[in-house]
PDB file of C-alpha atoms in Angstrom:
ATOM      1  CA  UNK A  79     131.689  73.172  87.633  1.00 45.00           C
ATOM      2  CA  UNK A  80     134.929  75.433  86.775  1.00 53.00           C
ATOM      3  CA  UNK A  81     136.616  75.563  83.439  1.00 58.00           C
ATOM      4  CA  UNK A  82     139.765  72.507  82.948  1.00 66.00           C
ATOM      5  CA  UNK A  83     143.118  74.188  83.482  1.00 68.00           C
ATOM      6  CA  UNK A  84     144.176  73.701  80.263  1.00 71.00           C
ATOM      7  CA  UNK A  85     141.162  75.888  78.999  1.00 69.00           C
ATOM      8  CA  UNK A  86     142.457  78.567  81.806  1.00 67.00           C
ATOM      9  CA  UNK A  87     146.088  78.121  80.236  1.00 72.00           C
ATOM     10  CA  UNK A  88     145.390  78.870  77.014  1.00 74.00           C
ATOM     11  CA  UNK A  89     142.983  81.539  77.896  1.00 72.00           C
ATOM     12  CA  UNK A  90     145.556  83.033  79.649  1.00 73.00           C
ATOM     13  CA  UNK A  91     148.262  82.796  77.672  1.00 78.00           C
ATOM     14  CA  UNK A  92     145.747  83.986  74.302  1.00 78.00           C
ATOM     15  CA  UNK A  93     145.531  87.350  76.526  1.00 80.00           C
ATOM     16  CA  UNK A  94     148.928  87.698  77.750  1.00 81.00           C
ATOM     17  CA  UNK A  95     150.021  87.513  74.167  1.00 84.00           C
ATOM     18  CA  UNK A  96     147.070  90.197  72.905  1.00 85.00           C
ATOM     19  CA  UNK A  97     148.398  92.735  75.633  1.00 87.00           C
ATOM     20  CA  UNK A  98     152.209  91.897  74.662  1.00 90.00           C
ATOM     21  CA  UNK A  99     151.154  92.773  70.799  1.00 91.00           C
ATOM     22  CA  UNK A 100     149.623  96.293  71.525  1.00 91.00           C
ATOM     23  CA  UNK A 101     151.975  97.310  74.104  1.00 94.00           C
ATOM     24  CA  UNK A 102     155.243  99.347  72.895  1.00 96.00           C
ATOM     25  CA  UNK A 103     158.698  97.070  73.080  1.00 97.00           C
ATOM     26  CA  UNK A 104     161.746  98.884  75.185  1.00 96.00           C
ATOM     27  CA  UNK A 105     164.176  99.282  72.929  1.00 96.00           C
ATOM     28  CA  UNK A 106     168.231  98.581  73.923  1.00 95.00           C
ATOM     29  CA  UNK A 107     168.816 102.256  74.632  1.00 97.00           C
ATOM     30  CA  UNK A 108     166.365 102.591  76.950  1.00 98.00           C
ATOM     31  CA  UNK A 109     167.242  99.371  78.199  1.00 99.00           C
ATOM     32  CA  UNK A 110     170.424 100.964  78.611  1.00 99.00           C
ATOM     33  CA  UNK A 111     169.904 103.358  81.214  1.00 99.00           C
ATOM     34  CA  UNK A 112     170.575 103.138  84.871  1.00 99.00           C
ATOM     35  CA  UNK A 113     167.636 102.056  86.678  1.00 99.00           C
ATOM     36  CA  UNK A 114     166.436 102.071  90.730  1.00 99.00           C
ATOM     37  CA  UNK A 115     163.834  99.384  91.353  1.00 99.00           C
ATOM     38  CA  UNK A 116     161.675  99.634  94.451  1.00 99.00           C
ATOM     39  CA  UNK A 117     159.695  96.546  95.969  1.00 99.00           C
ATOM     40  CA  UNK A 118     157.348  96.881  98.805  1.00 98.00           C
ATOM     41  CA  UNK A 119     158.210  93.770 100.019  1.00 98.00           C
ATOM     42  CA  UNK A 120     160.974  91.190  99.248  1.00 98.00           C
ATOM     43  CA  UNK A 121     159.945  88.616  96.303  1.00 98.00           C
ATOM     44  CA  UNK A 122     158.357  91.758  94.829  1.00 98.00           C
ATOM     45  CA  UNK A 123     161.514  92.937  92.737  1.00 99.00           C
ATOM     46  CA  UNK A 124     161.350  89.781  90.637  1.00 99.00           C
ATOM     47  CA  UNK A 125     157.655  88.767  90.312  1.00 98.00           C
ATOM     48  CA  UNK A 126     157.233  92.423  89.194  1.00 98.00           C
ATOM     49  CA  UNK A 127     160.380  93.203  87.035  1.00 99.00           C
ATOM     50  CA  UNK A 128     163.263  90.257  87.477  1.00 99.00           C
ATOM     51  CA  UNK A 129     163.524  89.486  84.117  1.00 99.00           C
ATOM     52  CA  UNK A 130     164.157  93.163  82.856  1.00 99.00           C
ATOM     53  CA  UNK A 131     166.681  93.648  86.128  1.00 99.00           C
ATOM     54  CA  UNK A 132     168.694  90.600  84.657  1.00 99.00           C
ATOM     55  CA  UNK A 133     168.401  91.648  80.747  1.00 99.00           C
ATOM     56  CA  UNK A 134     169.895  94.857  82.333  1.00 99.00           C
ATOM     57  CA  UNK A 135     172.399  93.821  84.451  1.00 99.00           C
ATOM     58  CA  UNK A 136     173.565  91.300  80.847  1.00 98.00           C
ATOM     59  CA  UNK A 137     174.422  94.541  79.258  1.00 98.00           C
ATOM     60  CA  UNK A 138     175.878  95.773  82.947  1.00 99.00           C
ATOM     61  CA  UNK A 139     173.911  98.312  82.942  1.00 99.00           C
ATOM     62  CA  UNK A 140     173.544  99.719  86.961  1.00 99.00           C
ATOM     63  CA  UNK A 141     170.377  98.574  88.697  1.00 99.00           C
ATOM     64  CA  UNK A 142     169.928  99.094  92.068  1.00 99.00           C
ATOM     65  CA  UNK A 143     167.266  97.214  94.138  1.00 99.00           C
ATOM     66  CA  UNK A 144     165.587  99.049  97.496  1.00 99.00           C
ATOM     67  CA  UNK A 145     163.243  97.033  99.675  1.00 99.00           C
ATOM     68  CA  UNK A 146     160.884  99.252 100.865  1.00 99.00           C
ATOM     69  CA  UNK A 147     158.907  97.246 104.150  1.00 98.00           C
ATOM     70  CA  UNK A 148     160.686  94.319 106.135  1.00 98.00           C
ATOM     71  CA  UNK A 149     158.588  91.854 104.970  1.00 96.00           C
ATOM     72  CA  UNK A 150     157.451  91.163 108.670  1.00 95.00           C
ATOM     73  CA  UNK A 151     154.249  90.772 108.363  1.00 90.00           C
ATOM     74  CA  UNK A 152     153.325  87.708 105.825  1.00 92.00           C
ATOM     75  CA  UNK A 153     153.033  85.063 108.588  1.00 92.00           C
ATOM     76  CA  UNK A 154     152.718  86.403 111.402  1.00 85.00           C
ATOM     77  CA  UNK A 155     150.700  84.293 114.077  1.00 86.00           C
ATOM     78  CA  UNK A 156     153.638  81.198 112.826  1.00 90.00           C
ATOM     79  CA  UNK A 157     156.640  83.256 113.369  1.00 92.00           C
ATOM     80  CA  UNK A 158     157.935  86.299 115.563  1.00 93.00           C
ATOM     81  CA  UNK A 159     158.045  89.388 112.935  1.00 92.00           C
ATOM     82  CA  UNK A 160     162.030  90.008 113.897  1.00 95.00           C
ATOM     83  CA  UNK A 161     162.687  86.313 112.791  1.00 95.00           C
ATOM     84  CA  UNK A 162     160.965  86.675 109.755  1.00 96.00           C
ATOM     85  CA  UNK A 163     162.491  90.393 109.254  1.00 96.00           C
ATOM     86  CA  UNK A 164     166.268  88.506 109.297  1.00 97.00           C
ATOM     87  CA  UNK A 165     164.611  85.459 107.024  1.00 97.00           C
ATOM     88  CA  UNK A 166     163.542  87.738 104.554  1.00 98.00           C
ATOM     89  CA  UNK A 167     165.882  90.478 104.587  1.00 98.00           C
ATOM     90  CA  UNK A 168     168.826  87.098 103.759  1.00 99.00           C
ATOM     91  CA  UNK A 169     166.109  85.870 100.920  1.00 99.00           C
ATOM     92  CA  UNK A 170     166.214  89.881  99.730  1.00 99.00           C
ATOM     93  CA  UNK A 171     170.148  89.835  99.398  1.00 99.00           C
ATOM     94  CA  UNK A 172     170.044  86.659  97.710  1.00 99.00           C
ATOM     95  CA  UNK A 173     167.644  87.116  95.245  1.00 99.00           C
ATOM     96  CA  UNK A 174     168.480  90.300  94.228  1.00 99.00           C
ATOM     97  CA  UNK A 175     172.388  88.677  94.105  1.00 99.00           C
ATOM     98  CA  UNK A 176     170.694  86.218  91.439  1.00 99.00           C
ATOM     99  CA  UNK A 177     169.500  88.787  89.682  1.00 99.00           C
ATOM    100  CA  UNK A 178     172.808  90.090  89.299  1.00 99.00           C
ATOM    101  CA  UNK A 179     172.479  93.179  91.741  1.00 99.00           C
ATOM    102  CA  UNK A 180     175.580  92.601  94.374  1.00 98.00           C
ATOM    103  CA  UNK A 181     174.336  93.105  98.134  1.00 99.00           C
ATOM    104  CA  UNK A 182     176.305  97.159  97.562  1.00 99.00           C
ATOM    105  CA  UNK A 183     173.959  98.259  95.182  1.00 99.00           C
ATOM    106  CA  UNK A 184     170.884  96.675  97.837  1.00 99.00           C
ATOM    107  CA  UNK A 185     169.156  99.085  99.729  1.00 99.00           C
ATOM    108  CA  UNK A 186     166.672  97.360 102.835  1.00 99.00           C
ATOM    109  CA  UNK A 187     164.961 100.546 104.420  1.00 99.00           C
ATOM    110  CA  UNK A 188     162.910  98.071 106.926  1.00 98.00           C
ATOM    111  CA  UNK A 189     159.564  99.913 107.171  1.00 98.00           C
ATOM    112  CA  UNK A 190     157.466  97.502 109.387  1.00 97.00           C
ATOM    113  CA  UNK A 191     155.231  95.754 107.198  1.00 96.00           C
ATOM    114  CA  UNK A 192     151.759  96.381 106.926  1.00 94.00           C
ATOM    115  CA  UNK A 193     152.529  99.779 108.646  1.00 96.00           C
ATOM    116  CA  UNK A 194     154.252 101.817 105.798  1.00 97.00           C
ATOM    117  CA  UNK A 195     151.725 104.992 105.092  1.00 96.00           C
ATOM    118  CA  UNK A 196     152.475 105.646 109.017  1.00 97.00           C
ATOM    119  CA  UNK A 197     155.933 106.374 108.071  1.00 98.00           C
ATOM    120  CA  UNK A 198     154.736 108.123 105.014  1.00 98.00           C
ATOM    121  CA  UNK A 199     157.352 111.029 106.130  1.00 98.00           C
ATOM    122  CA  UNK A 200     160.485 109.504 106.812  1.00 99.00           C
ATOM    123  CA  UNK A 201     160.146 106.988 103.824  1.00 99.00           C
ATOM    124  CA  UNK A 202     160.087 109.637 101.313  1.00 99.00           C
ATOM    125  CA  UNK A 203     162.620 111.423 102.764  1.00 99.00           C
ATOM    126  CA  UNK A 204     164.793 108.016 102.342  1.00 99.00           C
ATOM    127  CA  UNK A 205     164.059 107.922  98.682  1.00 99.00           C
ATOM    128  CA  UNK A 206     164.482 111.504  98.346  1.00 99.00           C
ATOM    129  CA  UNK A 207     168.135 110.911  99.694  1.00 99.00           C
ATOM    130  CA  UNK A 208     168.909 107.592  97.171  1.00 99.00           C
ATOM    131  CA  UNK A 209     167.422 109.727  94.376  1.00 99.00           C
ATOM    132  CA  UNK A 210     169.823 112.805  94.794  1.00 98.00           C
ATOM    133  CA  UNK A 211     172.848 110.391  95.839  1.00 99.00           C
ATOM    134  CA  UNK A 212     172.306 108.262  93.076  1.00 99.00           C
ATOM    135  CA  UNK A 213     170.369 109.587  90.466  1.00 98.00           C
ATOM    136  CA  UNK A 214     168.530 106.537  87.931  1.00 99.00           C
ATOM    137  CA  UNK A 215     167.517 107.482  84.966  1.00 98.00           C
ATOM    138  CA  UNK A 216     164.639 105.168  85.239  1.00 99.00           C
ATOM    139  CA  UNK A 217     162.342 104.160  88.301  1.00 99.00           C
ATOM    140  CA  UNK A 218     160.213 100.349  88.639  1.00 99.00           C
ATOM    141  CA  UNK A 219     157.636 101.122  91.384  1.00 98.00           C
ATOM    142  CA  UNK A 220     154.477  99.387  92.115  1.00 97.00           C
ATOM    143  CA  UNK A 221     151.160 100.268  90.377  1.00 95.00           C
ATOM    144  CA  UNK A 222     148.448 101.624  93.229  1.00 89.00           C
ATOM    145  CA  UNK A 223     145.292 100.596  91.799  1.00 80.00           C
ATOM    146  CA  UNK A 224     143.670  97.193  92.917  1.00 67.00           C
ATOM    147  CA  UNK A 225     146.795  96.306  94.807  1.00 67.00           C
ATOM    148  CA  UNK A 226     148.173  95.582  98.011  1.00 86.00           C
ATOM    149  CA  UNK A 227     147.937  98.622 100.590  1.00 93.00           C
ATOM    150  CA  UNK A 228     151.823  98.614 100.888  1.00 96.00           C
ATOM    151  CA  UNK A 229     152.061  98.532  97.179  1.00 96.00           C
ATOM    152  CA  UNK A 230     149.677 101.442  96.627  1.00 95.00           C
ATOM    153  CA  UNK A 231     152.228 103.549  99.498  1.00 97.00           C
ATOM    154  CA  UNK A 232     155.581 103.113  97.712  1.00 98.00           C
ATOM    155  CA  UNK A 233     154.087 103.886  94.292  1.00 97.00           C
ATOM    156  CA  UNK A 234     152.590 106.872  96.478  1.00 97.00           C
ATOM    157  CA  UNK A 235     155.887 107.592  98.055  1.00 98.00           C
ATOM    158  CA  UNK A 236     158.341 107.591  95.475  1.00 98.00           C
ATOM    159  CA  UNK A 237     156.042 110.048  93.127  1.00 97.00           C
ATOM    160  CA  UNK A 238     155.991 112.063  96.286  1.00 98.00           C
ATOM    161  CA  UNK A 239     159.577 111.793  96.493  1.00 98.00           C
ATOM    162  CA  UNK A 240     160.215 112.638  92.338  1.00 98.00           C
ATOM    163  CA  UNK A 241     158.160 116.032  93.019  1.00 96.00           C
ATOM    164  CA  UNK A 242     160.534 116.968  95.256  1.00 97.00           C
ATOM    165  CA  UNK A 243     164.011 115.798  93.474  1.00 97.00           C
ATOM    166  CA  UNK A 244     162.156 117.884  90.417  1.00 94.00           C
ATOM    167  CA  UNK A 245     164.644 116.149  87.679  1.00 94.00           C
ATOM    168  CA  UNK A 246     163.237 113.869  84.552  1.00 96.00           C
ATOM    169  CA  UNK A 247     162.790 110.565  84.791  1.00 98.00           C
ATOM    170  CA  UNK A 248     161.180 107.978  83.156  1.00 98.00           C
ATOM    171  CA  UNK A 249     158.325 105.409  85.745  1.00 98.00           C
ATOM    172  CA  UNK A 250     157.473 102.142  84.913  1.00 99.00           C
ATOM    173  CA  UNK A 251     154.815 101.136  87.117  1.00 98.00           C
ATOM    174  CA  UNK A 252     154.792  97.090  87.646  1.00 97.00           C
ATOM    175  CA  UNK A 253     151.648  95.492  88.777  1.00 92.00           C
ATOM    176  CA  UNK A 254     151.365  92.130  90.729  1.00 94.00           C
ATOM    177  CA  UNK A 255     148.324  91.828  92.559  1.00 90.00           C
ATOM    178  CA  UNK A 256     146.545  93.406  90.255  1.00 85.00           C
ATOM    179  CA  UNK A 257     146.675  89.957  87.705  1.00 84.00           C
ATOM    180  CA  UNK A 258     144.082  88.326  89.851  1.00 81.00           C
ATOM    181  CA  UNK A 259     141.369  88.373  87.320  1.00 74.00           C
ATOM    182  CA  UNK A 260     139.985  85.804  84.873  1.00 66.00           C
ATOM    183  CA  UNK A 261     141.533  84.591  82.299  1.00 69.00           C
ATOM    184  CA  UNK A 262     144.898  84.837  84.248  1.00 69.00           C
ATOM    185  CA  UNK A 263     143.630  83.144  87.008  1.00 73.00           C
ATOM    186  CA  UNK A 264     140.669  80.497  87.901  1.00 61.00           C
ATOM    187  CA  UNK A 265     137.116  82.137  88.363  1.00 61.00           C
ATOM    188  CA  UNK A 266     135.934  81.576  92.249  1.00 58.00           C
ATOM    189  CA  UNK A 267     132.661  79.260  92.779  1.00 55.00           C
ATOM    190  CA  UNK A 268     130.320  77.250  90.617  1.00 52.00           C
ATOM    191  CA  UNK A 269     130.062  78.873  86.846  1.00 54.00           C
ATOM    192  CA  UNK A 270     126.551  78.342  87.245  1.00 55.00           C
ATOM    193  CA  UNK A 271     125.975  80.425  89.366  1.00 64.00           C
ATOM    194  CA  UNK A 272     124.351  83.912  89.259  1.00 73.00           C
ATOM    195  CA  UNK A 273     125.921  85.726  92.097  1.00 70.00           C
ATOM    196  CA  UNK A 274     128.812  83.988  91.517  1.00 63.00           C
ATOM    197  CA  UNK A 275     128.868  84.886  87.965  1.00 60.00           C
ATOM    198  CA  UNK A 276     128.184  88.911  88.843  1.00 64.00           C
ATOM    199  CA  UNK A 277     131.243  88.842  91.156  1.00 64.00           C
ATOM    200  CA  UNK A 278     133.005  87.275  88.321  1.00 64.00           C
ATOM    201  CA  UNK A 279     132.524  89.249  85.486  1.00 65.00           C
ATOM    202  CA  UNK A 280     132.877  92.539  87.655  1.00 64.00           C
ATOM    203  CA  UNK A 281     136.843  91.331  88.825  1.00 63.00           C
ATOM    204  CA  UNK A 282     136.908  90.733  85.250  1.00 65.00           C
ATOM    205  CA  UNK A 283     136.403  93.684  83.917  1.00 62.00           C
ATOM    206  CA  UNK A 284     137.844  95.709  86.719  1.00 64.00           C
ATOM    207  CA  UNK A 285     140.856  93.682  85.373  1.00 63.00           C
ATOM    208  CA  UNK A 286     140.852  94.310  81.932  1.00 64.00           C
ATOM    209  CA  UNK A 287     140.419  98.225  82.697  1.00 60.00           C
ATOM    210  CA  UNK A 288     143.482  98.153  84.629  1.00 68.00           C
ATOM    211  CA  UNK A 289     145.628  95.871  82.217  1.00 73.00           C
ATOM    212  CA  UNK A 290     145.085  98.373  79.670  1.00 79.00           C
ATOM    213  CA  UNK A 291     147.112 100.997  81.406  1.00 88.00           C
ATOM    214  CA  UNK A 292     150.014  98.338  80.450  1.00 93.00           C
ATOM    215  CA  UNK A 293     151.267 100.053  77.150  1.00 95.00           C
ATOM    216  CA  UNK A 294     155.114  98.837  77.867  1.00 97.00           C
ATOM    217  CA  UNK A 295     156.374  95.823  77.988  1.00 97.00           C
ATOM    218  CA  UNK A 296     160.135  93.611  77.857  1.00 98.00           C
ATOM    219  CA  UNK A 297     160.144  90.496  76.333  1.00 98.00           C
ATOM    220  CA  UNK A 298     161.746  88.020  78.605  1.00 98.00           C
ATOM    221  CA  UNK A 299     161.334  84.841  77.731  1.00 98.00           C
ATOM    222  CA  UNK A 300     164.993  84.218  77.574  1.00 98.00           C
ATOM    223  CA  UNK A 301     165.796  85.058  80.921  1.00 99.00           C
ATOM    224  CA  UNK A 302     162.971  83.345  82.763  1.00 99.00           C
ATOM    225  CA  UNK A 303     165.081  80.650  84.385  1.00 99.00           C
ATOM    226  CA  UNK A 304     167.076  83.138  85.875  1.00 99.00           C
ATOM    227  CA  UNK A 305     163.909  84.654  87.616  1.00 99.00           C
ATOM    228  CA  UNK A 306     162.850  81.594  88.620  1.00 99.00           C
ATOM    229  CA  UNK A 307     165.922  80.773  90.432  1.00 99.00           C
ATOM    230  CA  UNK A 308     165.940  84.217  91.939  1.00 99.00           C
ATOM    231  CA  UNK A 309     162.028  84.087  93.337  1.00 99.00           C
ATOM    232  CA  UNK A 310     163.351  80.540  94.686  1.00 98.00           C
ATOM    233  CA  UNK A 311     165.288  81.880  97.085  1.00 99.00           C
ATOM    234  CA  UNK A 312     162.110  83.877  98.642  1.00 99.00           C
ATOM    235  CA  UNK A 313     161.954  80.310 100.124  1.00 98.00           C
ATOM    236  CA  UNK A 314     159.226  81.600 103.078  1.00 96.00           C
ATOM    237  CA  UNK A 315     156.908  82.949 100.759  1.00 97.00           C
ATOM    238  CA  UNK A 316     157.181  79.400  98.272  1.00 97.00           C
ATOM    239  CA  UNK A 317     157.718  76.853 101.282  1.00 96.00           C
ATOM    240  CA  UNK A 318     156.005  75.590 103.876  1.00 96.00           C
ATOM    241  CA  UNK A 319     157.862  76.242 106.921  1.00 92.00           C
ATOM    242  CA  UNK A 320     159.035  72.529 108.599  1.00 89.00           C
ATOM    243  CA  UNK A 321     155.647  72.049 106.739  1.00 91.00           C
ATOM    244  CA  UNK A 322     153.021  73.623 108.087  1.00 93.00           C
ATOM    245  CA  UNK A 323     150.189  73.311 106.525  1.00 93.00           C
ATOM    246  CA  UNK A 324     149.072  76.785 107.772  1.00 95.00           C
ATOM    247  CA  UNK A 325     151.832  78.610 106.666  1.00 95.00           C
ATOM    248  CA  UNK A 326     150.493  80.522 103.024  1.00 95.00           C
ATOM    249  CA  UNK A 327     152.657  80.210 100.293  1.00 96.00           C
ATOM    250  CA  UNK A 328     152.827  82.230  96.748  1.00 95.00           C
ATOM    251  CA  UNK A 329     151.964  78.946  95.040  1.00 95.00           C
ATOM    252  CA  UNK A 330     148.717  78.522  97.126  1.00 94.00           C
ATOM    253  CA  UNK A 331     147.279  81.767  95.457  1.00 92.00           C
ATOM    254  CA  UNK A 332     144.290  80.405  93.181  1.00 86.00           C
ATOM    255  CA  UNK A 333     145.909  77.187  92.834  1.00 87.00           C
ATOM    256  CA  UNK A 334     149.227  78.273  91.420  1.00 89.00           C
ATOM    257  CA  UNK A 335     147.889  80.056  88.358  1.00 88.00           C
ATOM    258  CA  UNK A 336     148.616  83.412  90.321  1.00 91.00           C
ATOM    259  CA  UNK A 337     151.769  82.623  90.220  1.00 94.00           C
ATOM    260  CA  UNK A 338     152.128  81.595  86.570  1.00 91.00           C
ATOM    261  CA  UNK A 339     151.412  85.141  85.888  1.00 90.00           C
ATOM    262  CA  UNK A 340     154.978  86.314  85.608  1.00 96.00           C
ATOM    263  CA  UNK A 341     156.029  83.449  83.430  1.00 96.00           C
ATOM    264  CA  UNK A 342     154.464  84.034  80.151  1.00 92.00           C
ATOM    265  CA  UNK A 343     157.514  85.570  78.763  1.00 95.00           C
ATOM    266  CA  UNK A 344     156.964  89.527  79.016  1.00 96.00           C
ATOM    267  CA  UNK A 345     156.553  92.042  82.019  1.00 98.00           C
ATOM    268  CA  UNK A 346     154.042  94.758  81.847  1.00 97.00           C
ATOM    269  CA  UNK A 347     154.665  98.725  82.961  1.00 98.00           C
ATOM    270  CA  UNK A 348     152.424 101.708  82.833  1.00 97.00           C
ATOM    271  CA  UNK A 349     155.281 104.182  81.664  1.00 98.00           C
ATOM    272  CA  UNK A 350     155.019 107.852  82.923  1.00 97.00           C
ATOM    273  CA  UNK A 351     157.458 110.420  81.749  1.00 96.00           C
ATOM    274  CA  UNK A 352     158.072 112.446  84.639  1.00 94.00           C
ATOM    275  CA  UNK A 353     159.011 116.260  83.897  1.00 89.00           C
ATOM    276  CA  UNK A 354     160.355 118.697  86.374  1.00 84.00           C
ATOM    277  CA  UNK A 355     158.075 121.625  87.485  1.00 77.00           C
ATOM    278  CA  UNK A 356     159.604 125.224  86.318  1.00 74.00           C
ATOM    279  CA  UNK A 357     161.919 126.796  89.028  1.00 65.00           C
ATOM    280  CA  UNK A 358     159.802 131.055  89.611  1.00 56.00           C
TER     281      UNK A 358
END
C-alpha cells in the first residue's frame, strides 16, 4: 500500500511552502550582482538554479554558466561516452542559451564524468583562472552532502579554488539530489512494513536535517516556463533514445515526483559569506 499521489502532492507542496516561509528572500540588489554558476553536469544549471539565472539575466545582470564534467557518463553501456560528450555538450549550449546566457559567457571544462576528484588539481586550477579573469560577485555551486559524488567534488573544488583567489564572495550552495526524501518524493516499499518503514523514516529525517541548511531562497514562480523549456532541451536525460526502454531518464526518478521538485515555485541555497584570509 503507498500513499495516492495527490496525498504526496500536497504533502509536498505543504513543506516546500514551510521551508520557503522561514528561509530569507534575495532581495533585487543582491539579485543584482554578477554571478558564475557551476554545474557538475549539464541539466544541472537549471534543475538547481534556472529560474534565478533567468530572473537575473531579466534585469541583464552577467551570469556566466561553467559545466564542470562532460556529462559522459549517464548512459553509458547505450552510447559511446564521446557521442554522448558532443550530445550533451549541444544540450549545455542550448539550455544555458534559453536561459539567456549566450554560448560566450559558457564555459564546458569537459572533466570525464564520473572521474572528476582524479582531476581534483587541474580543475581547480581552471576555476582559479575564471575566478581571477572574471571575477562574480556571487558563486551557485552544488551542495556536498547526500549528493552525487561529482556534485560533492565541484562544491569541493570551487571552495578550494575561493581559498586561493582570497577575495569576498557570496556561495549559494544548490542541492538536487539531495530532495529525494519523503514528502518530496514517494516512500519505497509497502507502508506496512517494518524494515521498510525504518529505512523510511531514516531518509526522512536525514532529509529534513539537510533541508534546513536551506535559509535562502528566490521566488520563481514566474519564470518557471522558461526553465522548463530550458531543462527540455537536456533531451538525453528526459527522452528515451529512438526509445529504449533501457535508456534512464530524469522523469523515471521515483515516478516523476523527483523531478517535480524544482517546480514548486522557489529554489533553495545554503548561503556562505566567504571572507578573505589576512595577507602576514
Amino acid at each position: 500500500m503507498r500513499s495516492s499521489p495527490l496525498i504526496r502532492a500536497l504533502s509536498r507542496q505543504a513543506c516546500r511552502s514551510a521551508l520557503a516561509r522561514s528561509a530569507r528572500r534575495l532581495d533585487e540588489e543582491e539579485m543584482r550582482r554578477p554571478a558564475m554558476v557551476f554545474a557538475p553536469h549539464p541539466d544541472d544549471e537549471t534543475l538547481g538554479c534556472g529560474g534565478t539565472i533567468l530572473l537575473k539575466r531579466r534585469l541583464d545582470v552577467p551570469v556566466r554558466i561553467v559545466f564542470v564534467t562532460d556529462g559522459s557518463g549517464s548512459h553509458p553501456e547505450l552510447l559511446p561516452p564521446e557521442e554522448l560528450r558532443e550530445v550533451r555538450a549541444r544540450e549545455a549550449l542550448e539550455a544555458s542559451e534559453l536561459l539567456g546566457v549566450d554560448a560566450s559567457r559558457v564555459h564546458l571544462l569537459g572533466f570525464p564524468d564520473r572521474y572528476l576528484l582524479e582531476h581534483r588539481e587541474e580543475a581547480i586550477s581552471r576555476v582559479v583562472a575564471l575566478l581571477e579573469e572574471h571575477r562574480p560577485e556571487q558563486l551557485f555551486v552544488p551542495y556536498a552532502a547526500g549528493e552525487n559524488p561529482d556534485h560533492g567534488s565541484t562544491c569541493l573544488i570551487v571552495h578550494e579554488a575561493l581559498r586561493r583567489v582570497n577575495r569576498p564572495v557570496t556561495v549559494f550552495e544548490y542541492a538536487v539530489w539531495s530532495w529525494r526524501y519523503w514528502p518530496h518524493v514517494r516512500r519505497d516499499g509497502a507502508l506496512w512494513d517494518p524494515r521498510t518503514w525504518v529505512r523510511n523514516t531514516a531518509s526522512t529525517v536525514r532529509g529534513l536535517v539537510r533541508s534546513s541548511a536551506f535559509r535562502t531562497c528566490v521566488n520563481v514562480h514566474e519564470v518557471l516556463a522558461g526553465k522548463r523549456a530550458a531543462l527540455a532541451r537536456h533531451t538525453s536525460q528526459l527522452e528515451r533514445r529512438h526509445g529504449d526502454p533501457r535508456w534512464v531518464t530524469l522523469r523515471d526518478v521515483d515516478g516523476g515526483e523527483f523531478l517535480e521538485c524544482f517546480f514548486d515555485g522557489f529554489e533553495f541555497y545554503r548561503r556562505i559569506d566567504f571572507n578573505p584570509r589576512p595577507i602576514s
